Structure formats: C-alpha cells, structure tokens
XYZ file of C-alpha atoms in Angstrom:
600
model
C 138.125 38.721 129.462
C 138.042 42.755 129.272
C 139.828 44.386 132.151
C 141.084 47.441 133.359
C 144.260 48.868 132.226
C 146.762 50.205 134.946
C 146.010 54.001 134.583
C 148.178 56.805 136.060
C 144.369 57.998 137.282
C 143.473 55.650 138.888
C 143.846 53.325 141.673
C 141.707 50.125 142.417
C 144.257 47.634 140.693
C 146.798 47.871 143.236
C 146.979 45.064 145.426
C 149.097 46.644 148.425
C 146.606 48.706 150.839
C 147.928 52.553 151.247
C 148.262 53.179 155.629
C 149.316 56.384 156.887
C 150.620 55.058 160.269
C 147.382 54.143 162.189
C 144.472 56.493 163.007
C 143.387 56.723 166.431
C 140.113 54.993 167.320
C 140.693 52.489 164.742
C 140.058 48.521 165.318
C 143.584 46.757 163.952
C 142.508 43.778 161.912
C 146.093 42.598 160.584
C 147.402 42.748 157.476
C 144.963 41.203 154.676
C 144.924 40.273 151.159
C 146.957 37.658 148.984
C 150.143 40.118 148.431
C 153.256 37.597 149.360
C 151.356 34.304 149.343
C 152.054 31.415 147.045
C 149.417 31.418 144.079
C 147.305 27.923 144.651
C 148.971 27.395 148.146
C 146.490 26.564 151.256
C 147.359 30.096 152.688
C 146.290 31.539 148.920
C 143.316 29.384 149.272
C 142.778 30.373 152.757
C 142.826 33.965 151.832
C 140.644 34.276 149.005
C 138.076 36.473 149.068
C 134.470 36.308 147.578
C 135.217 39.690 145.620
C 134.995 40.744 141.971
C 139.576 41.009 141.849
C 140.118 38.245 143.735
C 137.686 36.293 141.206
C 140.285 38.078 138.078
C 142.676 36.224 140.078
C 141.906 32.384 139.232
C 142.203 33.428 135.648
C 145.724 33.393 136.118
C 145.987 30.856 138.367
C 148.381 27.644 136.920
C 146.329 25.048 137.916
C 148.107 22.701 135.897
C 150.698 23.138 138.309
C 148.447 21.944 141.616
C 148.731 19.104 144.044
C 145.656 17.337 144.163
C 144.539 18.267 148.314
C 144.965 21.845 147.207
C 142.531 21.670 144.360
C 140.099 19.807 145.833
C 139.583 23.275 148.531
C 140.562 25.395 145.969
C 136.807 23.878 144.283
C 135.375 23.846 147.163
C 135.746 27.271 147.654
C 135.270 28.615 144.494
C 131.878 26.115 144.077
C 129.759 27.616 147.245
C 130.721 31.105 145.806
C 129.414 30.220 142.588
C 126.073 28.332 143.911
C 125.338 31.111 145.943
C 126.445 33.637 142.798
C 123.663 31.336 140.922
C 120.931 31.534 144.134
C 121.343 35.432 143.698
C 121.057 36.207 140.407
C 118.328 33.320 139.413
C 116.158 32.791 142.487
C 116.913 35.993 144.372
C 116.845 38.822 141.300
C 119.780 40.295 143.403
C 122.894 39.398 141.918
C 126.178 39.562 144.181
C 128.948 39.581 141.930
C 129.672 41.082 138.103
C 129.337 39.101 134.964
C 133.131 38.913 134.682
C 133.895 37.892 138.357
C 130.929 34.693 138.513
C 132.749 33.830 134.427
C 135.889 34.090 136.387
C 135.029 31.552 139.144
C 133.143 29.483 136.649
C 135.917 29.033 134.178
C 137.946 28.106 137.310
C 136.098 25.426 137.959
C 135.910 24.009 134.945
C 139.694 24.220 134.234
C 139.987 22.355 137.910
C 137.666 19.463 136.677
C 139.430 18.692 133.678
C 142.595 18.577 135.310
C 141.189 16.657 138.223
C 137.766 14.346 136.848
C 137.649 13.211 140.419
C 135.901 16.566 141.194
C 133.471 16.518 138.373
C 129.757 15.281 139.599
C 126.625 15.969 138.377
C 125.993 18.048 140.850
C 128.719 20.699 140.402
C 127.747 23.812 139.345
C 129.060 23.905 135.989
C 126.507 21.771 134.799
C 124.289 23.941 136.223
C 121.889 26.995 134.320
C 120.172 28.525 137.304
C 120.055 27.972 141.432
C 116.996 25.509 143.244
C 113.824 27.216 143.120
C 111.279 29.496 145.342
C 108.667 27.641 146.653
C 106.008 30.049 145.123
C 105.363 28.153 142.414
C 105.228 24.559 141.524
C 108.190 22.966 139.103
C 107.407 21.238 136.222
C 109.946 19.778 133.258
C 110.387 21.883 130.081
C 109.582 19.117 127.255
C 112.966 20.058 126.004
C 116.018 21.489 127.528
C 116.011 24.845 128.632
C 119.739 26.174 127.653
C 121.803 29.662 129.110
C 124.241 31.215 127.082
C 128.044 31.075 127.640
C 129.392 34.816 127.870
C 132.410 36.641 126.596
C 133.730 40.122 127.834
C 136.234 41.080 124.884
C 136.395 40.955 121.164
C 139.214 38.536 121.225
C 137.264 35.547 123.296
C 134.831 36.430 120.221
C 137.094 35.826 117.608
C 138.166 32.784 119.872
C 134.839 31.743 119.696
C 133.870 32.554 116.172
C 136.949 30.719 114.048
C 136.323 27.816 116.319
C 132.525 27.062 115.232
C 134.412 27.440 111.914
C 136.668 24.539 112.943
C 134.342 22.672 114.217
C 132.175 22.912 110.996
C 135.332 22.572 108.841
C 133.712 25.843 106.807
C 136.022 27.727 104.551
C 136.547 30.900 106.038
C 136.279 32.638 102.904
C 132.269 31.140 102.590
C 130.249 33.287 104.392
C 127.976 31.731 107.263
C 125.106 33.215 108.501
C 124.593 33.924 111.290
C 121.904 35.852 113.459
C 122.962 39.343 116.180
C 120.044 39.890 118.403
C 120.190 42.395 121.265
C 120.471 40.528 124.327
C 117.579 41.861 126.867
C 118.402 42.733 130.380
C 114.768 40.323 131.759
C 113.496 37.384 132.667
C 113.663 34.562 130.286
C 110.540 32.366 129.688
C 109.218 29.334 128.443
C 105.865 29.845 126.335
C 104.339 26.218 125.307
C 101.700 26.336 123.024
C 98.967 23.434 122.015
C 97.244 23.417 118.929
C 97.571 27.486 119.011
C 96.537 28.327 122.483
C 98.744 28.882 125.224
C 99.367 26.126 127.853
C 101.815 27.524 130.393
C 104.504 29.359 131.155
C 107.645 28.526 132.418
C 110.520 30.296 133.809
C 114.242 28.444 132.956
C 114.652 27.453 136.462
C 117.632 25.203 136.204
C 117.191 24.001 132.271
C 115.651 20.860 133.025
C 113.031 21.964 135.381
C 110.801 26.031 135.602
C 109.002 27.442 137.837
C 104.877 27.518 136.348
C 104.181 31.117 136.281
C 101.181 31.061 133.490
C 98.786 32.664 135.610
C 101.005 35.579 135.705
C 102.290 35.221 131.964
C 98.791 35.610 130.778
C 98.407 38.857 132.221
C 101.151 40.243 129.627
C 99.587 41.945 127.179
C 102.152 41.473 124.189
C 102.159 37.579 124.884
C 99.079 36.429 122.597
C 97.172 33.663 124.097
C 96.454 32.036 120.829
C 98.316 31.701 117.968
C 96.988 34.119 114.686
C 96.725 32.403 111.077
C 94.913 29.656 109.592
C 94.322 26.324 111.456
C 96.974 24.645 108.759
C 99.496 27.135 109.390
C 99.101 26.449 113.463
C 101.248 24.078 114.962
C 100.009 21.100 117.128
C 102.448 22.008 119.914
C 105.519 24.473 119.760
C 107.804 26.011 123.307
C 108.402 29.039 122.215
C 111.064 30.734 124.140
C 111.862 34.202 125.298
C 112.329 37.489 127.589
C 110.332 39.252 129.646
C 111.291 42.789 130.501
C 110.013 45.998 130.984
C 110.294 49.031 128.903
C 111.936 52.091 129.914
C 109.513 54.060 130.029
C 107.065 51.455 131.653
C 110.102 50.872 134.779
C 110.129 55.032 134.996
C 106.095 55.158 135.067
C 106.193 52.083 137.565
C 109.102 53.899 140.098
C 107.189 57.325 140.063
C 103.836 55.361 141.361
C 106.158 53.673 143.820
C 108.003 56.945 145.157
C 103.946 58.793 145.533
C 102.978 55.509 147.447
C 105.913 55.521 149.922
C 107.463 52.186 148.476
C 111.013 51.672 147.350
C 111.783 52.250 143.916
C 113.216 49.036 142.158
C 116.750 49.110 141.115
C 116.598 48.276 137.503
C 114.433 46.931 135.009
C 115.333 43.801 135.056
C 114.965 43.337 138.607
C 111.032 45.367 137.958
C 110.048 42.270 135.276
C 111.818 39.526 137.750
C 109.640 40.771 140.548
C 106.570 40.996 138.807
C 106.636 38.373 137.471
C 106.735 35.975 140.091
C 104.206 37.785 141.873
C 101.830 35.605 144.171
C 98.643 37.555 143.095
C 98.772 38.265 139.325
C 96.398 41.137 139.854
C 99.483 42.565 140.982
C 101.793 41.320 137.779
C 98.962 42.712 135.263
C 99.644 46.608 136.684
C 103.267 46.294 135.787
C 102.955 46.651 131.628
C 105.421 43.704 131.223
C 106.236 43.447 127.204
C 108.236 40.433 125.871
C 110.533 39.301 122.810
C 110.624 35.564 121.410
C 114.148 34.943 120.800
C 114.103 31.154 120.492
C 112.263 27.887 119.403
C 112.183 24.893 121.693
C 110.099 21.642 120.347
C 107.713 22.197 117.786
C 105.340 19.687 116.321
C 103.302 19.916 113.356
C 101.224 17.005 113.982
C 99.484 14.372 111.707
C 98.226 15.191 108.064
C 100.694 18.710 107.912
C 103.923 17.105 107.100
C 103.364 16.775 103.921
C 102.320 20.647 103.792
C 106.194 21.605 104.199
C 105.388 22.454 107.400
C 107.551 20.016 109.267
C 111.194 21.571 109.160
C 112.145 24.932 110.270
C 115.084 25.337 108.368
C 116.567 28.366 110.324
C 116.811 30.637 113.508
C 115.100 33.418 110.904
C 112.648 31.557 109.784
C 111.578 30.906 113.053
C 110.948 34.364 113.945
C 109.049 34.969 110.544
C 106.968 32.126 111.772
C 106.484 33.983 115.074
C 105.493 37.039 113.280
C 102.646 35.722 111.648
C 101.580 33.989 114.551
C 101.641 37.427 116.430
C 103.875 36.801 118.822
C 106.547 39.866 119.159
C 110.268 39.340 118.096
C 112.848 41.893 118.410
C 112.851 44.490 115.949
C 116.960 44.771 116.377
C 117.980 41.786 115.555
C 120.056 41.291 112.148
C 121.402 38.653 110.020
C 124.866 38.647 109.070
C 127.658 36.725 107.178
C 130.819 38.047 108.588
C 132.570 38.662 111.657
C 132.925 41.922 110.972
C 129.436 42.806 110.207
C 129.037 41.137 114.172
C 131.624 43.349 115.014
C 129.315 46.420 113.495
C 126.527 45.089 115.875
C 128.782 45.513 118.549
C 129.715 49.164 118.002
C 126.807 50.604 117.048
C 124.513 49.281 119.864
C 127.448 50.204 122.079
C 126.930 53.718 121.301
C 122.931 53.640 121.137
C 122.450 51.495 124.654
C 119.993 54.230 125.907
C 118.489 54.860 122.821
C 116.398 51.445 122.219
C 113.280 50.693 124.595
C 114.683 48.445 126.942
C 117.761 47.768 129.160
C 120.164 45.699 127.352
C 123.910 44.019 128.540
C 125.304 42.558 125.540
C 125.258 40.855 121.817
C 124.126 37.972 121.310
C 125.645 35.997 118.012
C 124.057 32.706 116.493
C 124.577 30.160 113.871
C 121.545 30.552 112.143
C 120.703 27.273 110.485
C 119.070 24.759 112.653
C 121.065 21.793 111.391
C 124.328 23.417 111.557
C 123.227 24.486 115.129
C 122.615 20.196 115.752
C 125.937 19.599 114.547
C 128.202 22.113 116.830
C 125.643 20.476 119.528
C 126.013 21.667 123.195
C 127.739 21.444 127.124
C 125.724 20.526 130.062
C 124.822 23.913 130.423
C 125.090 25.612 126.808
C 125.054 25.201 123.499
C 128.213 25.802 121.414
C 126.578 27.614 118.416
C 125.726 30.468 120.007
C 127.347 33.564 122.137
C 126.773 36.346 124.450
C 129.431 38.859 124.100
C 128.777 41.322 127.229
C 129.301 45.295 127.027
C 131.487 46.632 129.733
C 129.234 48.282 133.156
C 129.115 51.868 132.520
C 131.511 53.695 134.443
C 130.801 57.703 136.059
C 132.431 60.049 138.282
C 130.903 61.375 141.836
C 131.775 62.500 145.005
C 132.484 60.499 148.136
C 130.694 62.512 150.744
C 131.308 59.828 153.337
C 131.832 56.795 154.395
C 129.359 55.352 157.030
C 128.738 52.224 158.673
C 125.652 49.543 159.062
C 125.016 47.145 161.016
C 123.230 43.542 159.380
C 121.351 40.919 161.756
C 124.446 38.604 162.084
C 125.905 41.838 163.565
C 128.525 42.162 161.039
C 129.432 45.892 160.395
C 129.702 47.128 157.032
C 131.365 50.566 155.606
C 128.978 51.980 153.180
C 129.870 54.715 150.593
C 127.393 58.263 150.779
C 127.962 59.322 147.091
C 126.381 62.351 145.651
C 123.182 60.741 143.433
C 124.482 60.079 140.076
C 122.401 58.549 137.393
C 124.398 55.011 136.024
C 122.706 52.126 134.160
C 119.048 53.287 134.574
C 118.879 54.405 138.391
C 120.145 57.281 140.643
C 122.805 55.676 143.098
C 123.372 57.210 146.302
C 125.276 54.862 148.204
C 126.846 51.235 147.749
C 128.852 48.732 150.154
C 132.303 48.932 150.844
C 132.040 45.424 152.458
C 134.908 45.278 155.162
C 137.529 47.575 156.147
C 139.832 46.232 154.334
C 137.941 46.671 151.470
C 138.485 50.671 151.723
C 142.074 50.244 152.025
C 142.740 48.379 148.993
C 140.280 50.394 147.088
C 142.623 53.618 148.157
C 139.446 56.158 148.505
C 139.409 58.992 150.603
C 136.115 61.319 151.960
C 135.950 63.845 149.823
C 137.516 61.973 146.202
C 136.087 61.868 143.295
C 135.360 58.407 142.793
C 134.766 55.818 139.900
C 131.002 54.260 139.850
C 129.257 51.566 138.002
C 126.947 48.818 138.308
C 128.332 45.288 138.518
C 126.452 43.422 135.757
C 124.489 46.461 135.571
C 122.650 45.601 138.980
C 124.793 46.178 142.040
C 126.057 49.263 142.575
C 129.991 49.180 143.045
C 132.403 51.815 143.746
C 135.482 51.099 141.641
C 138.421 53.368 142.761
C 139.169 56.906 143.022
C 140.039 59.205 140.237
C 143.381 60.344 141.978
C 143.884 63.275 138.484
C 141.366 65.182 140.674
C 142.954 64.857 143.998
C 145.687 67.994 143.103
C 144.971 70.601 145.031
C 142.825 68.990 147.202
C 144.820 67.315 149.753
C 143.472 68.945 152.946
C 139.675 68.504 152.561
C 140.266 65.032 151.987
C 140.067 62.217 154.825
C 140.973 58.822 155.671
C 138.043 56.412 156.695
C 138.172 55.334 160.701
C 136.511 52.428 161.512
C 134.677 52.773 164.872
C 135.626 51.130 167.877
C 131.976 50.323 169.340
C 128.838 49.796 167.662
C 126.697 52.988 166.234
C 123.242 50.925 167.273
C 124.157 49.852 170.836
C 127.602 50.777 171.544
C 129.520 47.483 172.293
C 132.973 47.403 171.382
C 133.426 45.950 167.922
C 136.175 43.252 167.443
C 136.355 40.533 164.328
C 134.743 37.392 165.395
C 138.062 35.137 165.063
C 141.291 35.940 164.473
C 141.974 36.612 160.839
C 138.717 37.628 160.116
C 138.199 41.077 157.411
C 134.210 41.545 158.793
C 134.012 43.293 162.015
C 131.477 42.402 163.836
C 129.180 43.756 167.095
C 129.105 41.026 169.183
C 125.870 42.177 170.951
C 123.362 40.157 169.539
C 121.164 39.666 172.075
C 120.000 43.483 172.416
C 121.673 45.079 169.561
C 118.799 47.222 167.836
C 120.583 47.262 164.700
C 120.404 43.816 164.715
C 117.444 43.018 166.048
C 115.650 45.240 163.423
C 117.174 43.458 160.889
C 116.045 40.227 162.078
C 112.771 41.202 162.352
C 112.417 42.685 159.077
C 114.128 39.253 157.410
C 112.057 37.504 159.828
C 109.034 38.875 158.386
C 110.200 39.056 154.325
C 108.497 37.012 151.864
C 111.093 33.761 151.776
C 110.333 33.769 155.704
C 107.036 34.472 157.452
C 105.489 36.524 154.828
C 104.161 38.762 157.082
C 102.356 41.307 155.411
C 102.530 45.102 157.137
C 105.730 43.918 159.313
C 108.455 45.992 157.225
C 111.174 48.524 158.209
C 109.266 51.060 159.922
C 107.213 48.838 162.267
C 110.957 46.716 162.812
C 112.561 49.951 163.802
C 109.291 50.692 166.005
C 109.626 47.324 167.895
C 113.351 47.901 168.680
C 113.973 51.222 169.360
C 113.431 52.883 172.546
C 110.576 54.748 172.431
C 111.827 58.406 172.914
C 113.766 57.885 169.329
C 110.322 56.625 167.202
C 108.264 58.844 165.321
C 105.780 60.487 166.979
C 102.726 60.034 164.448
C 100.609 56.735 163.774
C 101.146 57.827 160.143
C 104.589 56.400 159.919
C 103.167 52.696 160.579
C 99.731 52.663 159.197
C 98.797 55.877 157.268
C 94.776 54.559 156.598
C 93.949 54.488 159.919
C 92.299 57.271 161.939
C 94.622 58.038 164.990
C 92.003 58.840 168.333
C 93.768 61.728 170.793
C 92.953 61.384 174.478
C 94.274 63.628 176.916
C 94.746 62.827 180.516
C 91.488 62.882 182.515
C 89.412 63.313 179.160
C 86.890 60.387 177.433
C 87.677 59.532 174.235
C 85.130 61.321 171.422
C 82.912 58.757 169.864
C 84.217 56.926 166.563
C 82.725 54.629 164.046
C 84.383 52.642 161.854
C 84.635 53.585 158.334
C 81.458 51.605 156.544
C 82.792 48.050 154.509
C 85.533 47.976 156.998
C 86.724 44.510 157.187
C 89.744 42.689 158.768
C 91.497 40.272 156.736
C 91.509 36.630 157.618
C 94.016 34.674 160.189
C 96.231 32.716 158.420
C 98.642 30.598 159.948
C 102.117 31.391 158.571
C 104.497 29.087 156.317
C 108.451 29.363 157.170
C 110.043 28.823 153.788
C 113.554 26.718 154.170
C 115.081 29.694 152.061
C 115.651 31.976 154.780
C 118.316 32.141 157.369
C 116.875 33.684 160.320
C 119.271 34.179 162.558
C-alpha cells in the first residue's frame, strides 16, 4: 500500500502532538494517541482510533504474535468500523474513510481470521461486498453472483498480484497473457438483466447476492437501450449484463449550476450525483439528471434452445463480450485496452494518471483482467472477489490552500467538532471550503496552525480531508500564525463543554435538552429521508424552530419563497387575497420511520 514519505515539508506523519505549554481558555483532555503503548496490547486496542493513520497502523501490526482475548477485541473493533465503513460508502453514498484506510482495516481482519478461524463467520464483513439495504426499494437475488473488486494502492501489490495469477495458472512468464485495462468509473454499479432482448430489471450490487430493484429508474437512462439491437438469432434468451452508472462531467457541472440558481446544495462529486439519482423515489426526478452508463461485465447469459448449434453458446473472452455488447447497442467504454504484458498495464497506469481530467467522467483507478473466460473459471474467486481481476487505485489528488480558521460545530449528540475554513480550492471535481478536523486532538497531531498553508485532498476522492501543513511556507511567517483554542462553553447555548467520560477525544455540550445547535440538528435528521421524510422540513425551517426569534430572518422568503407574504399593520384589516387559481394542497400522509436512522 502507497504511503507518504517522511518529508522535511511536511508534517502529518508524526505521531507525537506539538503543545506550546497550554493556552488559556482551553478544555485539557489528557494526553491521547498510541505513542508509548504496546502494539496489539488492550491499552493499544483501547486507544485506537477510527481514523485514516491509525487504520496504516494494523498493517504493521504482528498479529502472529497475539494472545487470543486480545484478538478477539482487536476484531471486534476493527469489524464495526468496517460495517459502518461499508453502510457509508454502499447504502449512504457518503463514504467515511479513504480507500487505503477501509483496505487497511479489511486486510486486518482477514489476517486475524486466519490466524484465529474461531472468528471467521459468515457474517463477518470480509465476506461481505456492500452494507444491508435502504428500504426504498425492494431486494431481489441477482441470478448469479454479483462480485466487487479487491484493490491495490502501489505498483508493487500489482506485481504481487500479477506473477501470482501467473502461478496460479502455471503460465510461462515469457508467453504473453492477455489481459484486458479498463478505466475504472467513479459510479454506481448495476445489474442490467435482459430476456429474450428486452430489458427486465435493474439491479444495484447490494451485497452480491441480493440488489436493490431500481428498473423504474434505470429505464429513464437514455444510453441504457431497452431492447437489445440485431437479428432475433443473434439475441440472447436471457443475459445480466453488468455495469456503471455515472454522470459525465459536464452533465454533474450542468446539474450543480441548476442546483446553485434553485437554492439547493450542490452535490459533492459525481459519483455521489449518479448514486443519488439513481435511487430516487420518483424517477421523474432520475430522468432530469442525464445519467450515461458503461457495460464492463457479463453475468449469466443463455442462448436458449435451437442457437447452440449457431456458435452462439460460448463467449470465449472478456473482449468478445463487449463486441457482443456493441452490436447489441449497449455502450462499453471507449478506454479500455487489451494487453499482453505487465508493462503495457503499467503504460495504462501512467498515461491515464496524467489525463484523469481529460476523459468524460470521474475515474479512481485501473482496472486489470484476465481476459479469457475459462482462464478467469480456473483462478476462480473469495467470498467477496474474484482472483482474476484487479483494481489498482490512483493516489487522492493532493493541493495547497490557506487555513483561514479553525471553527467549531456542534452535531445533535452534542459532540463538538473543529472544522477547517480553507480558502475554496478546486480538488477532485468540487470547490472545498471547509472539512472536519474531528476532535481536538485531531489538530494537534495534524500540527496546523491558522494562517498555514495546508495540504488538501479528497479521501477516496469523496471526503474532503486536510492532510498536514506545508511547514517550507511557514519561514517568515511565524507571527501571523496561531494555535487553535478549543472553547470552554458551547458557541449555540453556552454550557461549559467537558468530554463525556474520562478518556474521551470528542468534547461534547452536555446541554441537550435546550441546546439549539443540537436541537436543529435533530430536527433536520429527524425530518431527512431515512427518518420521517418530511418534505419542506430542512435547515432553514430547523434553524427557524430553534432559534429565538430576534436571531431568524426577517422575510417569509427564507422558508417558503412561492408563497405570497400578507403585511398587516397594527389597527389595519388585512387587503383582500385570493389564492393563486389550480392551487392545491398536497395530500396527508401518515409518515414511515425507517429503522436506519438514529434519532437521538
């Protein structure tokens, strides 16, 4: 796995937090972090944190070396971080962690199950593709397994990768063996099963085994066809053909510009556009969002009586599947490439490396395949992936802005938060302007100061992280910078802040009957889509229901800007109004709490 070098620059990858002797004002919260403890001991275990370096850390991590009782929390652990790793990035669209740190925890596990079987169940989540589902849509089986991809992060777990399928096929490694590279879209992927030529549903991967039915929504796509092209003997009687759904670059810019003139928030990505449309409860709302989609696999595929003996009942190859698709009309990459060496993958590599913003749609890696079919049966698969295939993962895009403060927030469970004001900078296809800084702690170890020029990127190309400060630009500079304070009281209500048990990094508000901060957030989860549902009850009417009245705007605007606001001054009658002709209410429904949320 890729990671940073130590760099005379800069200064995330030290473990031991900088302190300058206290700042007044400050809440103490002890000393933190796993500097001085025991690697694998319960007060290691004990201390771990759900972050991206603590995560590096179980990669070197002798777990060989364990006591059974200390593995079995060490896997506990590390399991509900993964799950809920899983929950965010399949279920929610919102992943939590980078590629590297949920590979990290994942490999951790693994390792900890073949050293200890005892832990190994079916329902660990290494045998697991995706999270449990939304309860938007019904489930339903795919008729054959639904596979993700294992990832790599450098060239050498490639290589690792690459001369074992060798191995394992016992193929000279001076015979070439083809092989197919294929641009591996940031989107959705999707399961597209066809009978007799005409398209039966659509599926989303869900967990592998089981997808969420999304057709209604798929067949508003406008690049999926919803027949087959080509003769009736050149049709197949039924075929899953599998892909991605994403949205274009252009479409995501088109779709945040009619977003920012409505007054809604512009998504964060692409990815997270085509994930959100997709699984849209209305798909009048999904056909607006010019979705486009690439085929980049073949699940069953059936011929059916009186064509076998038309040569149409093997498909020999990977590439000969997406010829087939061609002629059918369904869309396949036009990036992908066949090759017969590993450095002609390693050509791939480069060259999209340096072109990432060039093609028409977000993409995060390579993705590397044997290409024949029977070869591909014969390497076979894990619970969870299959071993003939690859997805080596480009490292998040890194740029430099300016810390122009550190503020806090306060979330419904009353934990306080430090959050980063940057300067807007433009990384992995969206302007960031701030990003967590998760706990006090948190700033320490990341060594930042107001005022630094700091390192950005997106973790997994999603979540915005700040990664360190670039300390080459700190000469010079010393007295406009300053160290981050944490308050003392709560911004929202002003009760003294304190962590909620000893030990504890979050600080916390322990107000949480009257808190507004709080309150406002509960109502606004309270009212989200995995709750109540409750359509017109969003941020500004949550802030209008908690905060005292002297501090809300002033204009009937801010809540509902279609409505006529009606003037009365004291001692005058109203002027006569009549309601705008068609004007209809919609119908009462009675809400449906989904079991996904945690309200309070």
């Amino acid at each position: 796995m890729t990671r940073q070098d130590d760099s005379e620059q800069l200064a995330w990858d030290f473990d031991a937090p900088h302190t300058d002797g206290g700042e007044s004002g400050a809440v103490v919260v002890g000393e933190g972090g796993l500097a001085g403890l025991a690697p694998g001991s319960d007060a290691w275990i004990a201390a771990l944190q759900p972050t991206d370096a603590d995560a590096m850390r179980l990669d070197r991590l002798d777990i060989a070396a364990m006591e059974a009782p200390e593995a079995a929390r060490l896997w506990a652990r590390v399991a509900a971080w993964v799950e809920s790793d899983q929950i965010a990035y399949y279920i929610d669209d919102a992943p939590v962690s980078s590629d590297a740190a949920y590979d990290a925890r994942l490999r951790c596990l693994q390792s900890l199950e073949a050293q200890f079987p005892s832990l190994d169940s079916p329902q660990s989540p290494t045998h697991r593709v995706g999270g449990t589902f939304s309860n938007d849509f019904a489930s339903v089986r795919h008729p054959s397994r639904m596979m993700s991809l294992d990832d790599v992060f450098s060239i050498e777990e490639l290589r690792e990768w690459y001369d074992g399928v060798l191995r394992a096929l016992d193929w000279p490694e001076s015979k070439p063996l083809p092989m197919t590279c294929e641009v591996k879209i940031d989107g959705l992927a999707l399961n597209l099963i066809y009978r007799n030529g005409v398209l039966e549903q659509g599926l989303t991967r869900g967990d592998g085994v089981t997808g969420e039915d999304i057709t209604l929504n798929v067949r508003t796509i406008s690049t999926i066809p919803q027949n087959l092209s080509g003769p009736d003997e050149d049709i197949p009687e039924f075929v899953e053909v599998r892909g991605e759904v994403f949205m274009r670059w252009d479409d995501f810019h088109t779709l945040n510009n009619e977003n920012e003139d409505a007054g809604r928030a512009p998504f964060a990505n692409p990815r997270n556009a085509a994930a959100g449309s997709l699984r849209q409860k209305d798909p009048r709302v999904t056909a607006t969002r010019r979705l486009s989609f690439y085929a980049h696999g073949i699940g069953s595929l059936r011929w059916g009586a009186g064509r076998a003996n038309d040569g149409h009942d093997v498909v020999n190859d990977q590439s000969e599947a997406y010829e087939l698709y061609r002629k059918w009309g369904v869309p396949v990459s036009p990036h992908n490439r066949e090759v017969t060496s590993f450095q002609q993958i390693l050509d791939m590599i480069e060259y999209y490396g340096e072109h990432r913003g060039d093609i028409e749609h977000a993409l995060d890696g390579i993705v590397v395949k044997v290409d024949d079919l029977g070869l591909q049966r014969s390497l076979g698969a894990t619970s969870r992936a299959p071993r003939w295939a690859i997805a080596y993962k480009y490292p998040p895009e890194e740029v430099n802005t300016e810390l122009l403060d550190i503020t806090v927030q306060v979330g419904r469970t009353g934990r306080v938060t430090p959050v980063a004001v940057l300067k807007p900078v433009y990384v992995a296809g969206s302007t960031v302007s701030r990003t967590t800084l998760h706990n006090p702690f948190e700033v320490e170890r990341k060594g930042v100061l107001i005022g630094d020029t700091v390192v950005v990127r997106k973790a997994g190309d999603v979540i915005p992280e700040l990664v360190g400060p670039v300390l080459e630009r700190r000469k010079g500079r010393e007295d406009e910078l300053r160290r981050f304070v944490m308050p003392m009281r709560c911004p929202s209500c002003g009760a003294r802040l304190a962590p909620a048990k000893e030990g504890d990094k979050d600080i916390r508000c322990p107000n949480v009957e009257s808190c507004p901060a709080q309150l406002t957030e509960r109502i606004i989860n309270l009212a989200s889509r995995k709750a109540f549902d409750i359509e017109h009850l969003g941020d500004q009417s949550a802030v209008a229901l908690t905060n005292p009245e002297e501090n809300r705007p002033d204009s009937v605007e801010t809540y509902a800007p279609n409505i006529t606001e009606i003037i009365v001054k004291p001692g005058e009658e109203p002027d006569p109004y009549e309601p705008l002709a068609g004007l209809s209410l919609p119908e009462p429904q009675t809400p449906v709490l989904s079991s996904e949320a945690g309200l309070f």
